[in-house]
XYZ file of C-alpha atoms in Angstrom:
666
model
C 86.739 1.572 -137.741
C 88.415 0.304 -134.567
C 86.099 -0.808 -132.157
C 88.526 1.445 -129.300
C 87.478 4.755 -131.835
C 83.717 3.291 -132.526
C 83.542 3.503 -128.582
C 85.278 6.850 -127.669
C 83.277 8.496 -130.718
C 80.073 6.611 -129.393
C 80.908 8.588 -125.896
C 81.282 11.728 -127.022
C 77.966 11.455 -128.903
C 76.637 10.819 -125.991
C 78.437 13.522 -123.758
C 77.166 16.335 -125.888
C 74.061 14.996 -125.868
C 73.790 15.307 -122.529
C 75.663 18.670 -122.189
C 73.152 20.346 -125.058
C 70.071 18.620 -124.028
C 67.799 20.759 -122.035
C 67.138 19.451 -118.595
C 63.813 17.199 -117.811
C 62.747 16.669 -114.312
C 62.550 18.708 -111.654
C 66.080 20.698 -110.117
C 66.536 19.727 -106.525
C 67.839 23.078 -106.214
C 65.522 25.428 -106.819
C 66.140 28.511 -107.892
C 69.304 27.059 -107.949
C 70.303 26.348 -111.450
C 69.510 29.997 -112.259
C 71.626 31.737 -109.719
C 75.589 30.863 -108.966
C 74.532 30.370 -105.291
C 72.834 27.203 -104.568
C 70.616 26.896 -101.883
C 70.357 23.524 -99.778
C 66.981 22.253 -100.608
C 64.920 21.411 -97.442
C 64.573 17.658 -98.548
C 68.160 17.646 -97.618
C 68.276 19.233 -94.425
C 66.185 17.736 -91.557
C 64.971 19.873 -88.356
C 66.140 18.721 -84.988
C 65.602 22.471 -83.163
C 62.514 22.356 -80.659
C 61.964 26.200 -82.630
C 60.840 25.803 -86.234
C 60.513 22.026 -86.141
C 57.416 22.236 -83.830
C 56.017 25.211 -86.057
C 56.427 23.102 -89.161
C 54.869 19.998 -87.472
C 51.691 22.140 -86.413
C 51.483 23.276 -89.996
C 51.521 19.506 -91.006
C 49.094 18.669 -88.368
C 46.639 21.695 -88.109
C 47.300 24.948 -90.815
C 47.025 22.741 -93.928
C 43.964 20.389 -93.121
C 42.531 23.332 -91.465
C 43.153 25.055 -94.775
C 41.635 22.555 -96.894
C 38.682 22.279 -94.553
C 37.484 25.737 -94.938
C 38.466 26.130 -98.712
C 35.770 22.666 -98.874
C 33.621 25.138 -96.473
C 33.491 28.223 -98.678
C 33.165 26.073 -101.710
C 36.718 26.853 -103.037
C 37.284 23.313 -104.114
C 33.763 22.668 -105.132
C 34.547 26.070 -108.061
C 36.710 22.964 -109.791
C 33.800 20.711 -109.439
C 31.531 23.350 -110.751
C 33.530 24.670 -113.811
C 34.006 20.655 -115.076
C 30.206 20.667 -115.020
C 30.333 24.477 -116.556
C 27.143 24.685 -113.823
C 27.064 27.427 -111.496
C 26.999 29.510 -109.382
C 30.972 30.526 -108.593
C 31.600 30.222 -104.652
C 33.276 33.380 -102.622
C 33.660 36.786 -103.803
C 37.036 36.689 -104.320
C 38.757 36.323 -108.391
C 41.584 34.694 -106.981
C 40.138 31.979 -104.588
C 41.461 29.162 -106.653
C 44.738 30.117 -105.037
C 43.703 29.433 -101.524
C 43.532 25.716 -103.248
C 46.750 25.953 -105.020
C 48.840 27.400 -102.128
C 47.452 24.021 -99.691
C 48.540 21.895 -102.170
C 52.164 23.551 -102.587
C 52.150 23.524 -98.731
C 50.723 19.774 -98.786
C 53.612 18.611 -101.251
C 56.404 20.167 -99.264
C 55.542 18.735 -96.429
C 54.847 15.541 -97.886
C 58.576 15.660 -99.217
C 60.013 15.360 -95.350
C 57.338 14.057 -93.914
C 55.415 10.666 -96.184
C 51.698 10.592 -95.625
C 49.830 8.397 -97.564
C 46.123 10.003 -96.613
C 47.026 13.641 -97.436
C 49.055 12.515 -100.931
C 45.437 10.452 -101.742
C 43.801 13.415 -100.890
C 45.908 15.931 -102.631
C 45.770 13.911 -105.645
C 41.471 13.724 -105.158
C 42.323 17.650 -106.116
C 44.126 17.452 -108.575
C 41.805 15.410 -110.504
C 39.005 18.104 -109.747
C 41.149 20.084 -110.817
C 42.909 19.018 -114.010
C 38.459 18.683 -114.889
C 38.226 21.802 -114.520
C 40.868 23.215 -117.527
C 39.355 24.010 -120.345
C 40.392 22.027 -123.577
C 43.024 24.666 -124.680
C 44.207 24.904 -121.284
C 42.645 28.000 -119.721
C 42.082 27.717 -115.889
C 40.266 30.384 -113.822
C 37.110 28.913 -112.318
C 34.814 31.706 -112.084
C 35.302 32.854 -115.567
C 34.667 28.955 -117.041
C 31.341 28.872 -114.636
C 30.200 31.690 -115.924
C 31.833 34.698 -117.139
C 28.993 37.370 -117.222
C 29.305 37.408 -113.768
C 31.964 38.698 -111.288
C 32.350 37.550 -107.783
C 34.187 41.191 -106.832
C 31.716 44.179 -107.140
C 35.462 46.161 -108.536
C 35.447 43.650 -111.332
C 33.401 43.810 -114.411
C 32.490 40.619 -116.227
C 33.961 39.581 -119.282
C 35.383 36.897 -121.817
C 38.780 35.345 -120.533
C 41.690 37.708 -120.996
C 39.061 40.553 -121.435
C 39.863 44.005 -120.925
C 39.755 44.079 -116.858
C 43.162 42.224 -116.765
C 44.059 44.579 -114.308
C 41.851 43.006 -112.009
C 40.962 39.754 -112.958
C 43.947 37.864 -111.757
C 43.695 34.985 -113.954
C 47.594 35.354 -114.327
C 48.099 35.487 -110.789
C 45.933 32.215 -110.748
C 48.324 30.678 -113.151
C 51.278 32.008 -111.605
C 50.037 30.244 -108.075
C 49.411 27.305 -110.353
C 52.617 26.478 -111.527
C 54.067 27.300 -107.777
C 52.232 24.392 -106.486
C 52.977 22.277 -109.864
C 56.441 22.181 -109.320
C 56.030 21.509 -105.524
C 53.726 18.649 -105.921
C 56.146 17.459 -108.552
C 59.563 18.119 -106.946
C 57.653 15.735 -103.826
C 56.305 13.096 -105.600
C 57.987 12.965 -108.847
C 54.365 12.632 -110.553
C 53.170 14.672 -114.046
C 49.279 14.921 -112.631
C 49.408 18.814 -111.769
C 52.263 19.531 -113.506
C 50.720 18.912 -116.703
C 48.249 21.097 -116.384
C 50.032 23.713 -115.391
C 52.300 23.257 -118.294
C 49.157 23.161 -120.864
C 48.193 26.112 -119.196
C 51.269 28.021 -119.802
C 51.701 26.589 -123.116
C 48.191 28.269 -123.898
C 49.694 31.649 -122.107
C 52.837 31.795 -124.360
C 50.494 31.088 -127.545
C 47.933 34.130 -126.411
C 50.810 36.740 -125.079
C 54.272 37.452 -126.239
C 55.819 40.060 -129.138
C 53.039 40.274 -131.971
C 50.371 39.049 -129.718
C 48.820 40.463 -126.045
C 51.191 42.808 -124.654
C 49.256 43.053 -121.576
C 50.623 42.015 -118.300
C 48.851 40.732 -115.296
C 47.639 42.944 -112.193
C 48.862 40.928 -109.471
C 52.382 39.734 -110.556
C 53.697 36.143 -109.057
C 53.166 34.477 -112.828
C 56.808 35.513 -113.559
C 58.484 33.340 -110.953
C 56.231 30.837 -111.645
C 57.014 30.512 -115.167
C 60.614 30.326 -113.771
C 60.252 27.020 -112.034
C 58.381 25.779 -114.906
C 61.248 26.498 -116.796
C 63.429 24.589 -114.437
C 60.912 21.618 -114.582
C 61.383 21.711 -118.126
C 64.326 23.284 -119.386
C 61.598 24.631 -121.507
C 63.360 28.134 -122.558
C 59.784 29.742 -123.662
C 58.774 29.675 -120.080
C 61.348 31.603 -118.861
C 61.233 34.186 -121.400
C 57.540 34.595 -121.381
C 58.277 35.571 -117.520
C 60.660 38.159 -118.685
C 58.496 39.357 -121.358
C 55.676 39.967 -118.800
C 58.070 42.142 -116.570
C 59.128 43.852 -119.689
C 56.134 45.161 -120.807
C 55.368 47.018 -117.757
C 55.598 50.625 -117.591
C 55.503 50.916 -121.249
C 52.659 53.679 -122.119
C 53.886 53.565 -125.844
C 51.627 50.455 -126.403
C 48.987 50.782 -123.529
C 47.210 52.521 -120.675
C 49.437 52.065 -117.711
C 47.772 50.684 -113.785
C 49.987 53.099 -112.495
C 51.966 52.691 -109.265
C 49.281 50.169 -107.253
C 50.633 47.474 -110.119
C 54.762 49.234 -110.226
C 53.447 49.629 -113.688
C 53.988 53.245 -113.653
C 57.766 52.976 -115.052
C 59.440 50.189 -117.016
C 61.049 47.812 -114.401
C 64.280 48.725 -115.405
C 63.639 52.373 -114.654
C 61.909 52.087 -111.361
C 64.060 53.015 -108.275
C 62.010 52.697 -104.856
C 59.017 50.559 -104.111
C 56.127 51.715 -104.126
C 51.901 50.292 -104.616
C 50.650 47.192 -103.480
C 53.728 45.882 -101.161
C 52.744 41.660 -101.938
C 52.263 42.523 -105.718
C 55.956 44.554 -105.277
C 58.054 41.998 -103.818
C 57.039 39.164 -105.713
C 57.767 41.164 -108.903
C 60.956 42.183 -107.294
C 61.670 38.122 -107.122
C 61.258 37.850 -110.395
C 63.127 40.504 -111.776
C 65.954 38.841 -109.714
C 65.593 35.520 -111.272
C 65.562 37.520 -114.932
C 68.870 39.336 -113.569
C 70.370 36.005 -112.757
C 69.273 33.965 -115.497
C 70.034 36.672 -118.056
C 73.350 38.251 -116.345
C 71.227 41.579 -116.784
C 73.086 43.977 -115.450
C 69.785 46.499 -115.612
C 67.579 44.008 -114.151
C 70.042 43.672 -111.104
C 70.749 47.810 -111.015
C 67.274 48.016 -110.522
C 66.104 45.787 -108.406
C 69.369 46.344 -106.314
C 68.002 50.605 -106.005
C 64.827 49.242 -105.141
C 65.455 46.975 -102.143
C 68.132 49.669 -100.575
C 64.839 52.165 -100.706
C 63.023 49.609 -98.835
C 66.138 48.898 -96.488
C 66.630 52.530 -95.718
C 63.304 54.287 -95.465
C 60.125 51.382 -95.542
C 61.549 48.613 -93.526
C 59.628 48.019 -90.429
C 62.155 47.120 -87.123
C 60.376 43.585 -87.576
C 60.876 43.074 -90.994
C 57.168 43.897 -92.398
C 56.931 45.877 -95.447
C 54.104 47.663 -96.605
C 53.101 50.799 -94.300
C 49.448 51.843 -95.501
C 45.921 49.671 -95.041
C 44.716 51.737 -98.369
C 46.142 49.326 -101.071
C 47.638 47.518 -98.778
C 50.931 49.700 -99.832
C 53.905 51.211 -99.130
C 53.611 54.539 -98.226
C 56.290 57.739 -98.725
C 59.920 57.496 -97.215
C 60.323 56.730 -93.395
C 56.313 56.901 -93.802
C 56.282 53.642 -90.804
C 53.232 54.215 -88.402
C 52.735 52.029 -85.352
C 49.427 51.587 -84.784
C 47.770 51.749 -88.218
C 50.700 49.472 -89.950
C 49.553 47.078 -92.534
C 52.399 44.876 -93.031
C 51.171 42.344 -93.958
C 51.538 38.736 -93.601
C 52.277 37.539 -97.558
C 54.556 40.796 -97.773
C 57.007 39.730 -95.061
C 56.073 36.282 -96.704
C 57.132 38.093 -100.064
C 59.982 39.825 -98.354
C 61.791 36.217 -97.587
C 61.771 34.799 -101.057
C 62.926 38.615 -102.785
C 65.679 38.166 -100.178
C 66.264 35.219 -100.712
C 67.004 35.234 -104.235
C 69.301 38.492 -103.704
C 71.178 36.375 -101.620
C 71.440 33.498 -104.036
C 72.533 36.221 -107.017
C 75.032 38.236 -104.743
C 76.487 36.140 -101.802
C 76.311 38.529 -99.287
C 74.712 38.052 -95.805
C 73.136 41.936 -95.614
C 70.076 40.184 -97.678
C 69.767 36.811 -94.937
C 70.022 39.389 -92.368
C 66.630 41.061 -93.659
C 65.390 37.343 -94.721
C 65.596 36.587 -90.752
C 64.325 39.814 -89.267
C 60.887 39.137 -91.670
C 61.136 35.765 -90.417
C 61.618 35.291 -86.890
C 59.236 38.577 -86.650
C 56.886 39.926 -89.133
C 56.181 36.491 -90.778
C 55.770 34.264 -87.955
C 53.536 36.837 -85.956
C 50.721 35.795 -88.483
C 50.482 32.301 -87.273
C 49.131 31.585 -84.154
C 51.118 29.136 -81.813
C 47.974 26.540 -82.402
C 48.331 27.394 -86.170
C 44.681 27.755 -87.072
C 44.127 31.535 -86.077
C 46.113 34.292 -88.020
C 46.978 37.764 -88.618
C 45.836 39.739 -92.121
C 47.996 43.478 -90.842
C 50.957 43.251 -88.768
C 50.756 46.204 -86.279
C 53.551 47.181 -84.030
C 50.842 49.044 -81.174
C 47.285 48.278 -80.382
C 45.453 50.252 -78.122
C 43.001 46.955 -77.405
C 40.218 48.888 -79.280
C 41.299 49.704 -82.814
C 39.697 46.462 -84.864
C 43.027 46.191 -87.290
C 42.557 42.789 -88.471
C 39.932 43.316 -91.059
C 37.287 43.942 -88.297
C 39.243 41.930 -85.122
C 41.441 42.474 -82.318
C 43.285 39.205 -82.558
C 44.022 36.478 -85.401
C 41.300 35.196 -87.101
C 40.573 31.777 -88.217
C 39.767 32.988 -91.623
C 39.031 35.697 -93.858
C 37.087 36.791 -96.819
C 40.215 37.062 -98.875
C 41.986 34.258 -97.061
C 45.307 34.801 -98.746
C 47.814 34.901 -95.556
C 46.746 31.594 -93.916
C 47.035 29.927 -97.287
C 50.410 31.616 -98.110
C 51.458 30.599 -94.212
C 50.925 26.596 -95.413
C 52.886 26.676 -98.442
C 56.039 29.106 -96.839
C 56.346 27.253 -92.981
C 57.612 23.915 -94.297
C 59.718 25.682 -96.508
C 61.869 27.564 -94.080
C 64.922 24.658 -94.379
C 65.497 25.978 -97.570
C 66.800 29.453 -96.222
C 69.804 27.843 -93.391
C 72.206 26.026 -95.678
C 73.758 26.973 -99.235
C 76.664 26.056 -101.935
C 78.810 28.201 -104.050
C 81.538 25.506 -106.176
C 83.784 25.128 -103.054
C 82.453 27.264 -100.522
C 79.358 25.907 -97.847
C 77.340 28.823 -96.577
C 75.534 28.709 -93.294
C 73.090 31.266 -93.555
C 70.689 30.608 -90.699
C 71.244 28.870 -87.562
C 68.719 25.838 -86.496
C 69.537 22.629 -85.151
C 69.456 20.222 -87.858
C 71.327 18.144 -89.810
C 71.729 18.463 -93.276
C 73.874 16.642 -96.613
C 75.134 18.285 -99.993
C 77.657 17.779 -102.257
C 80.667 20.597 -102.240
C 83.138 21.120 -104.857
C 82.388 17.381 -106.133
C 82.382 15.943 -102.303
C 79.475 14.862 -100.349
C 79.841 17.232 -97.179
C 77.508 16.151 -94.025
C 76.866 19.100 -91.420
C 75.217 18.732 -87.917
C 74.228 21.871 -86.381
C 73.101 21.817 -82.417
C 72.436 24.843 -80.151
C 68.989 26.389 -79.009
C 69.107 29.369 -81.401
C 67.148 31.712 -81.080
C 67.384 31.524 -77.252
C 70.546 30.917 -77.000
C 73.681 32.310 -79.265
C 75.970 29.458 -79.084
C 76.036 26.976 -82.267
C 77.804 23.967 -83.079
C 78.651 22.549 -86.438
C 80.067 19.061 -87.180
C 81.298 18.908 -90.328
C 82.201 15.587 -92.341
C 83.322 15.381 -95.756
C 83.489 12.024 -97.489
C 87.402 12.688 -97.294
C 89.339 14.923 -96.070
C 88.649 17.409 -98.564
C 89.933 21.659 -98.511
C 87.187 23.880 -99.147
C 85.454 27.065 -97.258
C 83.038 27.341 -95.068
C 80.869 30.730 -94.453
C 79.686 31.483 -91.509
C 76.930 33.942 -91.285
C 77.854 36.521 -89.104
C 74.135 38.316 -88.441
C 74.245 42.351 -88.282
C 72.609 41.960 -84.912
C 76.289 40.207 -84.194
C 77.895 43.059 -85.798
C 75.957 45.947 -83.939
C 74.021 46.728 -87.213
C 70.653 45.682 -86.889
C 69.658 46.720 -90.724
C 72.153 47.024 -93.432
C 71.349 51.100 -93.532
C 71.209 53.925 -91.071
C 67.393 53.661 -90.867
C 67.533 52.012 -87.251
C 70.917 51.374 -84.800
C 71.665 50.646 -81.628
C 71.181 53.428 -78.851
C 73.412 51.163 -76.303
C 76.969 50.354 -76.293
C 78.420 47.685 -78.232
C 77.692 43.959 -77.346
C 80.435 41.641 -76.731
C 81.920 40.287 -79.656
C 81.524 37.027 -81.356
C 83.829 34.144 -80.998
C 84.696 31.550 -83.687
C 86.597 28.180 -82.677
C 87.661 25.434 -84.620
C 87.906 21.962 -82.450
C 88.540 24.051 -79.876
C 91.197 26.746 -81.095
C 89.938 30.255 -81.203
C 90.118 32.124 -84.711
C 89.252 35.470 -86.299
C 88.751 34.822 -90.090
C 88.136 37.604 -92.347
C 84.848 38.505 -92.749
C 83.490 38.068 -96.581
C 80.226 39.950 -97.448
C 79.237 39.512 -93.788
C 80.187 35.651 -93.190
C 83.505 34.440 -91.275
C 85.064 32.680 -94.233
C 87.334 29.351 -93.195
C 89.163 27.751 -95.747
C 91.290 24.573 -94.447
C 91.328 20.504 -95.163
C 87.962 19.672 -93.510
C 88.003 16.054 -92.140
C 85.294 13.850 -90.621
C 84.502 15.324 -87.052
C 85.857 18.585 -87.491
C 83.615 21.034 -85.064
C 82.991 24.553 -85.497
C 81.512 26.325 -82.843
C 80.283 30.242 -82.736
C 79.286 31.810 -80.197
C 76.944 35.027 -80.312
C 76.522 36.852 -77.694
C 72.804 37.604 -76.943
C 72.313 41.128 -74.287
C 68.910 42.780 -74.913
C 69.794 45.851 -77.032
C 68.252 48.878 -77.575
C 66.843 50.102 -81.127
C 66.182 53.404 -82.369
C 64.792 55.034 -85.878
C 66.196 57.433 -87.574
C 63.902 60.671 -86.422
C 62.105 61.033 -89.785
C 60.351 58.371 -88.810
C 57.494 60.097 -87.217
C 55.898 57.405 -85.008
C 59.324 56.311 -82.851
C 60.562 59.771 -82.060
C 61.745 59.481 -78.458
C 61.131 55.927 -78.553
C 62.921 53.069 -78.114
C 62.105 49.019 -79.041
C 63.743 46.146 -77.715
C 65.822 43.142 -79.715
C 67.413 40.192 -78.581
C 69.174 38.143 -81.043
C 67.077 38.034 -83.762
C 63.679 38.667 -82.393
C 62.110 42.223 -81.785
C 60.083 42.044 -78.344
C 57.023 43.654 -77.316
C 55.516 44.734 -74.312
C 51.896 43.173 -73.824
C 49.417 44.447 -71.852
C 48.807 40.888 -69.660
C 52.181 40.881 -68.376
C 52.461 44.654 -67.622
C 49.509 45.788 -65.329
C 47.016 46.073 -67.866
C 48.607 49.156 -69.550
C 51.636 48.967 -71.925
C 51.254 52.548 -73.805
C 52.507 54.598 -70.737
C 55.372 53.081 -69.964
C 58.706 54.960 -69.977
C 62.165 52.523 -70.279
C 65.016 54.491 -68.653
C 68.701 54.560 -70.627
C 70.055 53.088 -67.521
C 67.694 50.437 -67.204
C 69.371 47.114 -66.782
C 67.682 43.959 -68.476
C 67.052 40.780 -66.709
C 66.217 37.478 -69.104
C 64.530 34.400 -68.070
C 63.575 31.255 -70.350
C 59.882 30.444 -69.828
C 59.132 26.755 -70.896
C 55.905 26.869 -69.529
C 54.820 30.354 -71.388
C 53.545 30.293 -75.047
C 55.431 27.431 -76.277
C 58.285 28.120 -74.548
C 60.092 32.187 -74.989
C 62.819 34.220 -72.730
C 61.009 37.384 -71.769
C 62.692 40.350 -70.940
C 62.312 42.021 -67.250
C 63.442 45.574 -66.377
C 62.315 48.845 -64.254
C 60.704 51.274 -65.923
C 58.696 54.000 -65.142
C 55.004 55.688 -66.567
C 54.691 59.078 -68.268
C 54.368 60.500 -64.492
C 57.303 59.197 -63.087
C 55.965 56.444 -60.975
C 57.746 53.293 -60.713
C 56.776 50.118 -63.715
C 57.837 46.732 -63.995
C 58.147 46.447 -67.855
C 57.886 42.917 -68.990
C 58.135 41.854 -72.872
C 57.809 39.358 -75.121
C 58.820 37.920 -78.653
C 57.066 39.722 -80.691
C 55.909 36.989 -82.718
C 53.799 35.818 -80.139
C 52.399 38.727 -78.724
C 47.904 38.130 -79.045
C 48.005 34.789 -77.668
C 46.020 35.663 -74.471
C 42.644 38.199 -75.302
C 42.811 41.514 -76.789
C 44.513 44.430 -75.042
C 47.605 47.132 -75.329
C 50.794 45.687 -77.277
C 53.866 48.180 -78.087
C 56.816 47.662 -80.032
C 57.964 50.998 -79.605
C 58.381 52.190 -76.109
C 58.885 55.730 -74.652
C 62.337 56.400 -73.535
C 63.414 58.094 -70.550
C 65.651 60.570 -70.549
C 69.294 60.222 -68.676
C 73.212 60.236 -68.769
C 73.277 57.678 -71.280
C 70.610 59.132 -73.723
C 71.781 59.511 -77.119
C 69.597 62.077 -78.614
C 68.912 61.604 -82.971
């Protein structure tokens, strides 16, 4: 055979091997391989702003170390040591305390990826060694069961062997899900398999235990579904993604077992569900997993179902802050338009899950309306969950306080820790991942989704493109992008024009602006004003880009008045204030000690002032107001995320609306 033919044949075989062999190693675009659109990972994004970069640094230096210290103090880390020795007792009152350690490892891994820290790296390795030692020989890993399956940490949970009939509440599969998320993050950050191998051994056990012809009981608390997809992304092992779908497909199958009910979203098959019900965190994690499967399997039934549920949330069950879950009872969604203010639950974990869900919806569809909801949840409900100092937290997030009702699990303000501390540790893993949501790529298109001063580098249609974003968002709506491809290249730049800049606070009729439309946004390329077509909420600019091309976006940021659908009882006759992506709140300390009797006239003019000395630097808004008796008052409002830093007292997002010629009645 001629040498040239041999070489060609060999190259063809190599090509086919590479093409057909499942990818091994961690993808840099999680969960991009499953989706038509790929998020530019935070490892390729460097924040240079003064808003998010500061919060991420606080998370790195305060929140993560604080969480590890509390986990050590309260026995969460010792439980792994005791499980390794099969010696009790289990420390803690919750069956899911293992997940706090996993979430902290995930947050530390994300932090290490952009901020190397040898000391933190060694500390995490030490905890991973304890976790590996606690794993049983067959791969099982839930410390309270390993320590003593005859005892349960929670009064509401019956003791029993692993995978017992109490799987509805045992959290064994939930624990595994957070293990997988942490293992993926750690491998992605370090390249080391220490925790990934633990996760894979556990997942292989679950795959041997659950599936067609085996156990068919789904998890009581969802998250293993998205974790399994990440293991598939890390290894290319198809059985992990198939197991994720299996667990989702088992929900609501009354012919095979007794159903858990609406609390666990186990009342109907997932493809037959039409509204968001039950525990809001479980629900949003499940919906995230459903989007993963809709993307992976190109499944129209999954996609249609999750779109119906999303529409139900955004049209009937979304707080103006982006929070979800109205009821303290069961930490659950309420009925349509059931959105109380003072007793709102709005769990921090649910807001974080809402971001995860909406990011996936965007990656599947390319529609900016999902980023609009993501941004609202991110800047308001989720961010309010952690204090500026990074060491106290909200579990629920009400939209009103009288200064007496202890809404935060027995407290009037943020607490340093909880008996169930899912929210502090969820924040620890979520905050460092925020740069993941800024940019994305689809073929020859580069998306700019969020606005934060940053530098990023990614491949667009085979060409490396650097993006430098400058600006002072969210305080100022002027954003500049410098586009630098390696060589002149034609591609499409899609810049999100936020719904709030298009006179649409949310992509539904649930909320609307009561005042006149704001000035139109401006877009310029190299100084020349352009009017590109809007493509699913993105300004689309296709041209040959050359190094140093500059795009300037100006988003006017007047203070806007929002009103809610009249079917939301608690907001009738009231108005909420918004500026840019930020929802505002009136707090007692700025308003003569009381805000619940304030009335905002329709004709009131707002004055804005940036206060670098206040609450880490915020823009406050002021206007003339009255009390309910008509006496003159002054109103000062701050961003909602910054409330409750100056002592307990009255707070309100929704304020009484004054009558006047400009009033718009619903």
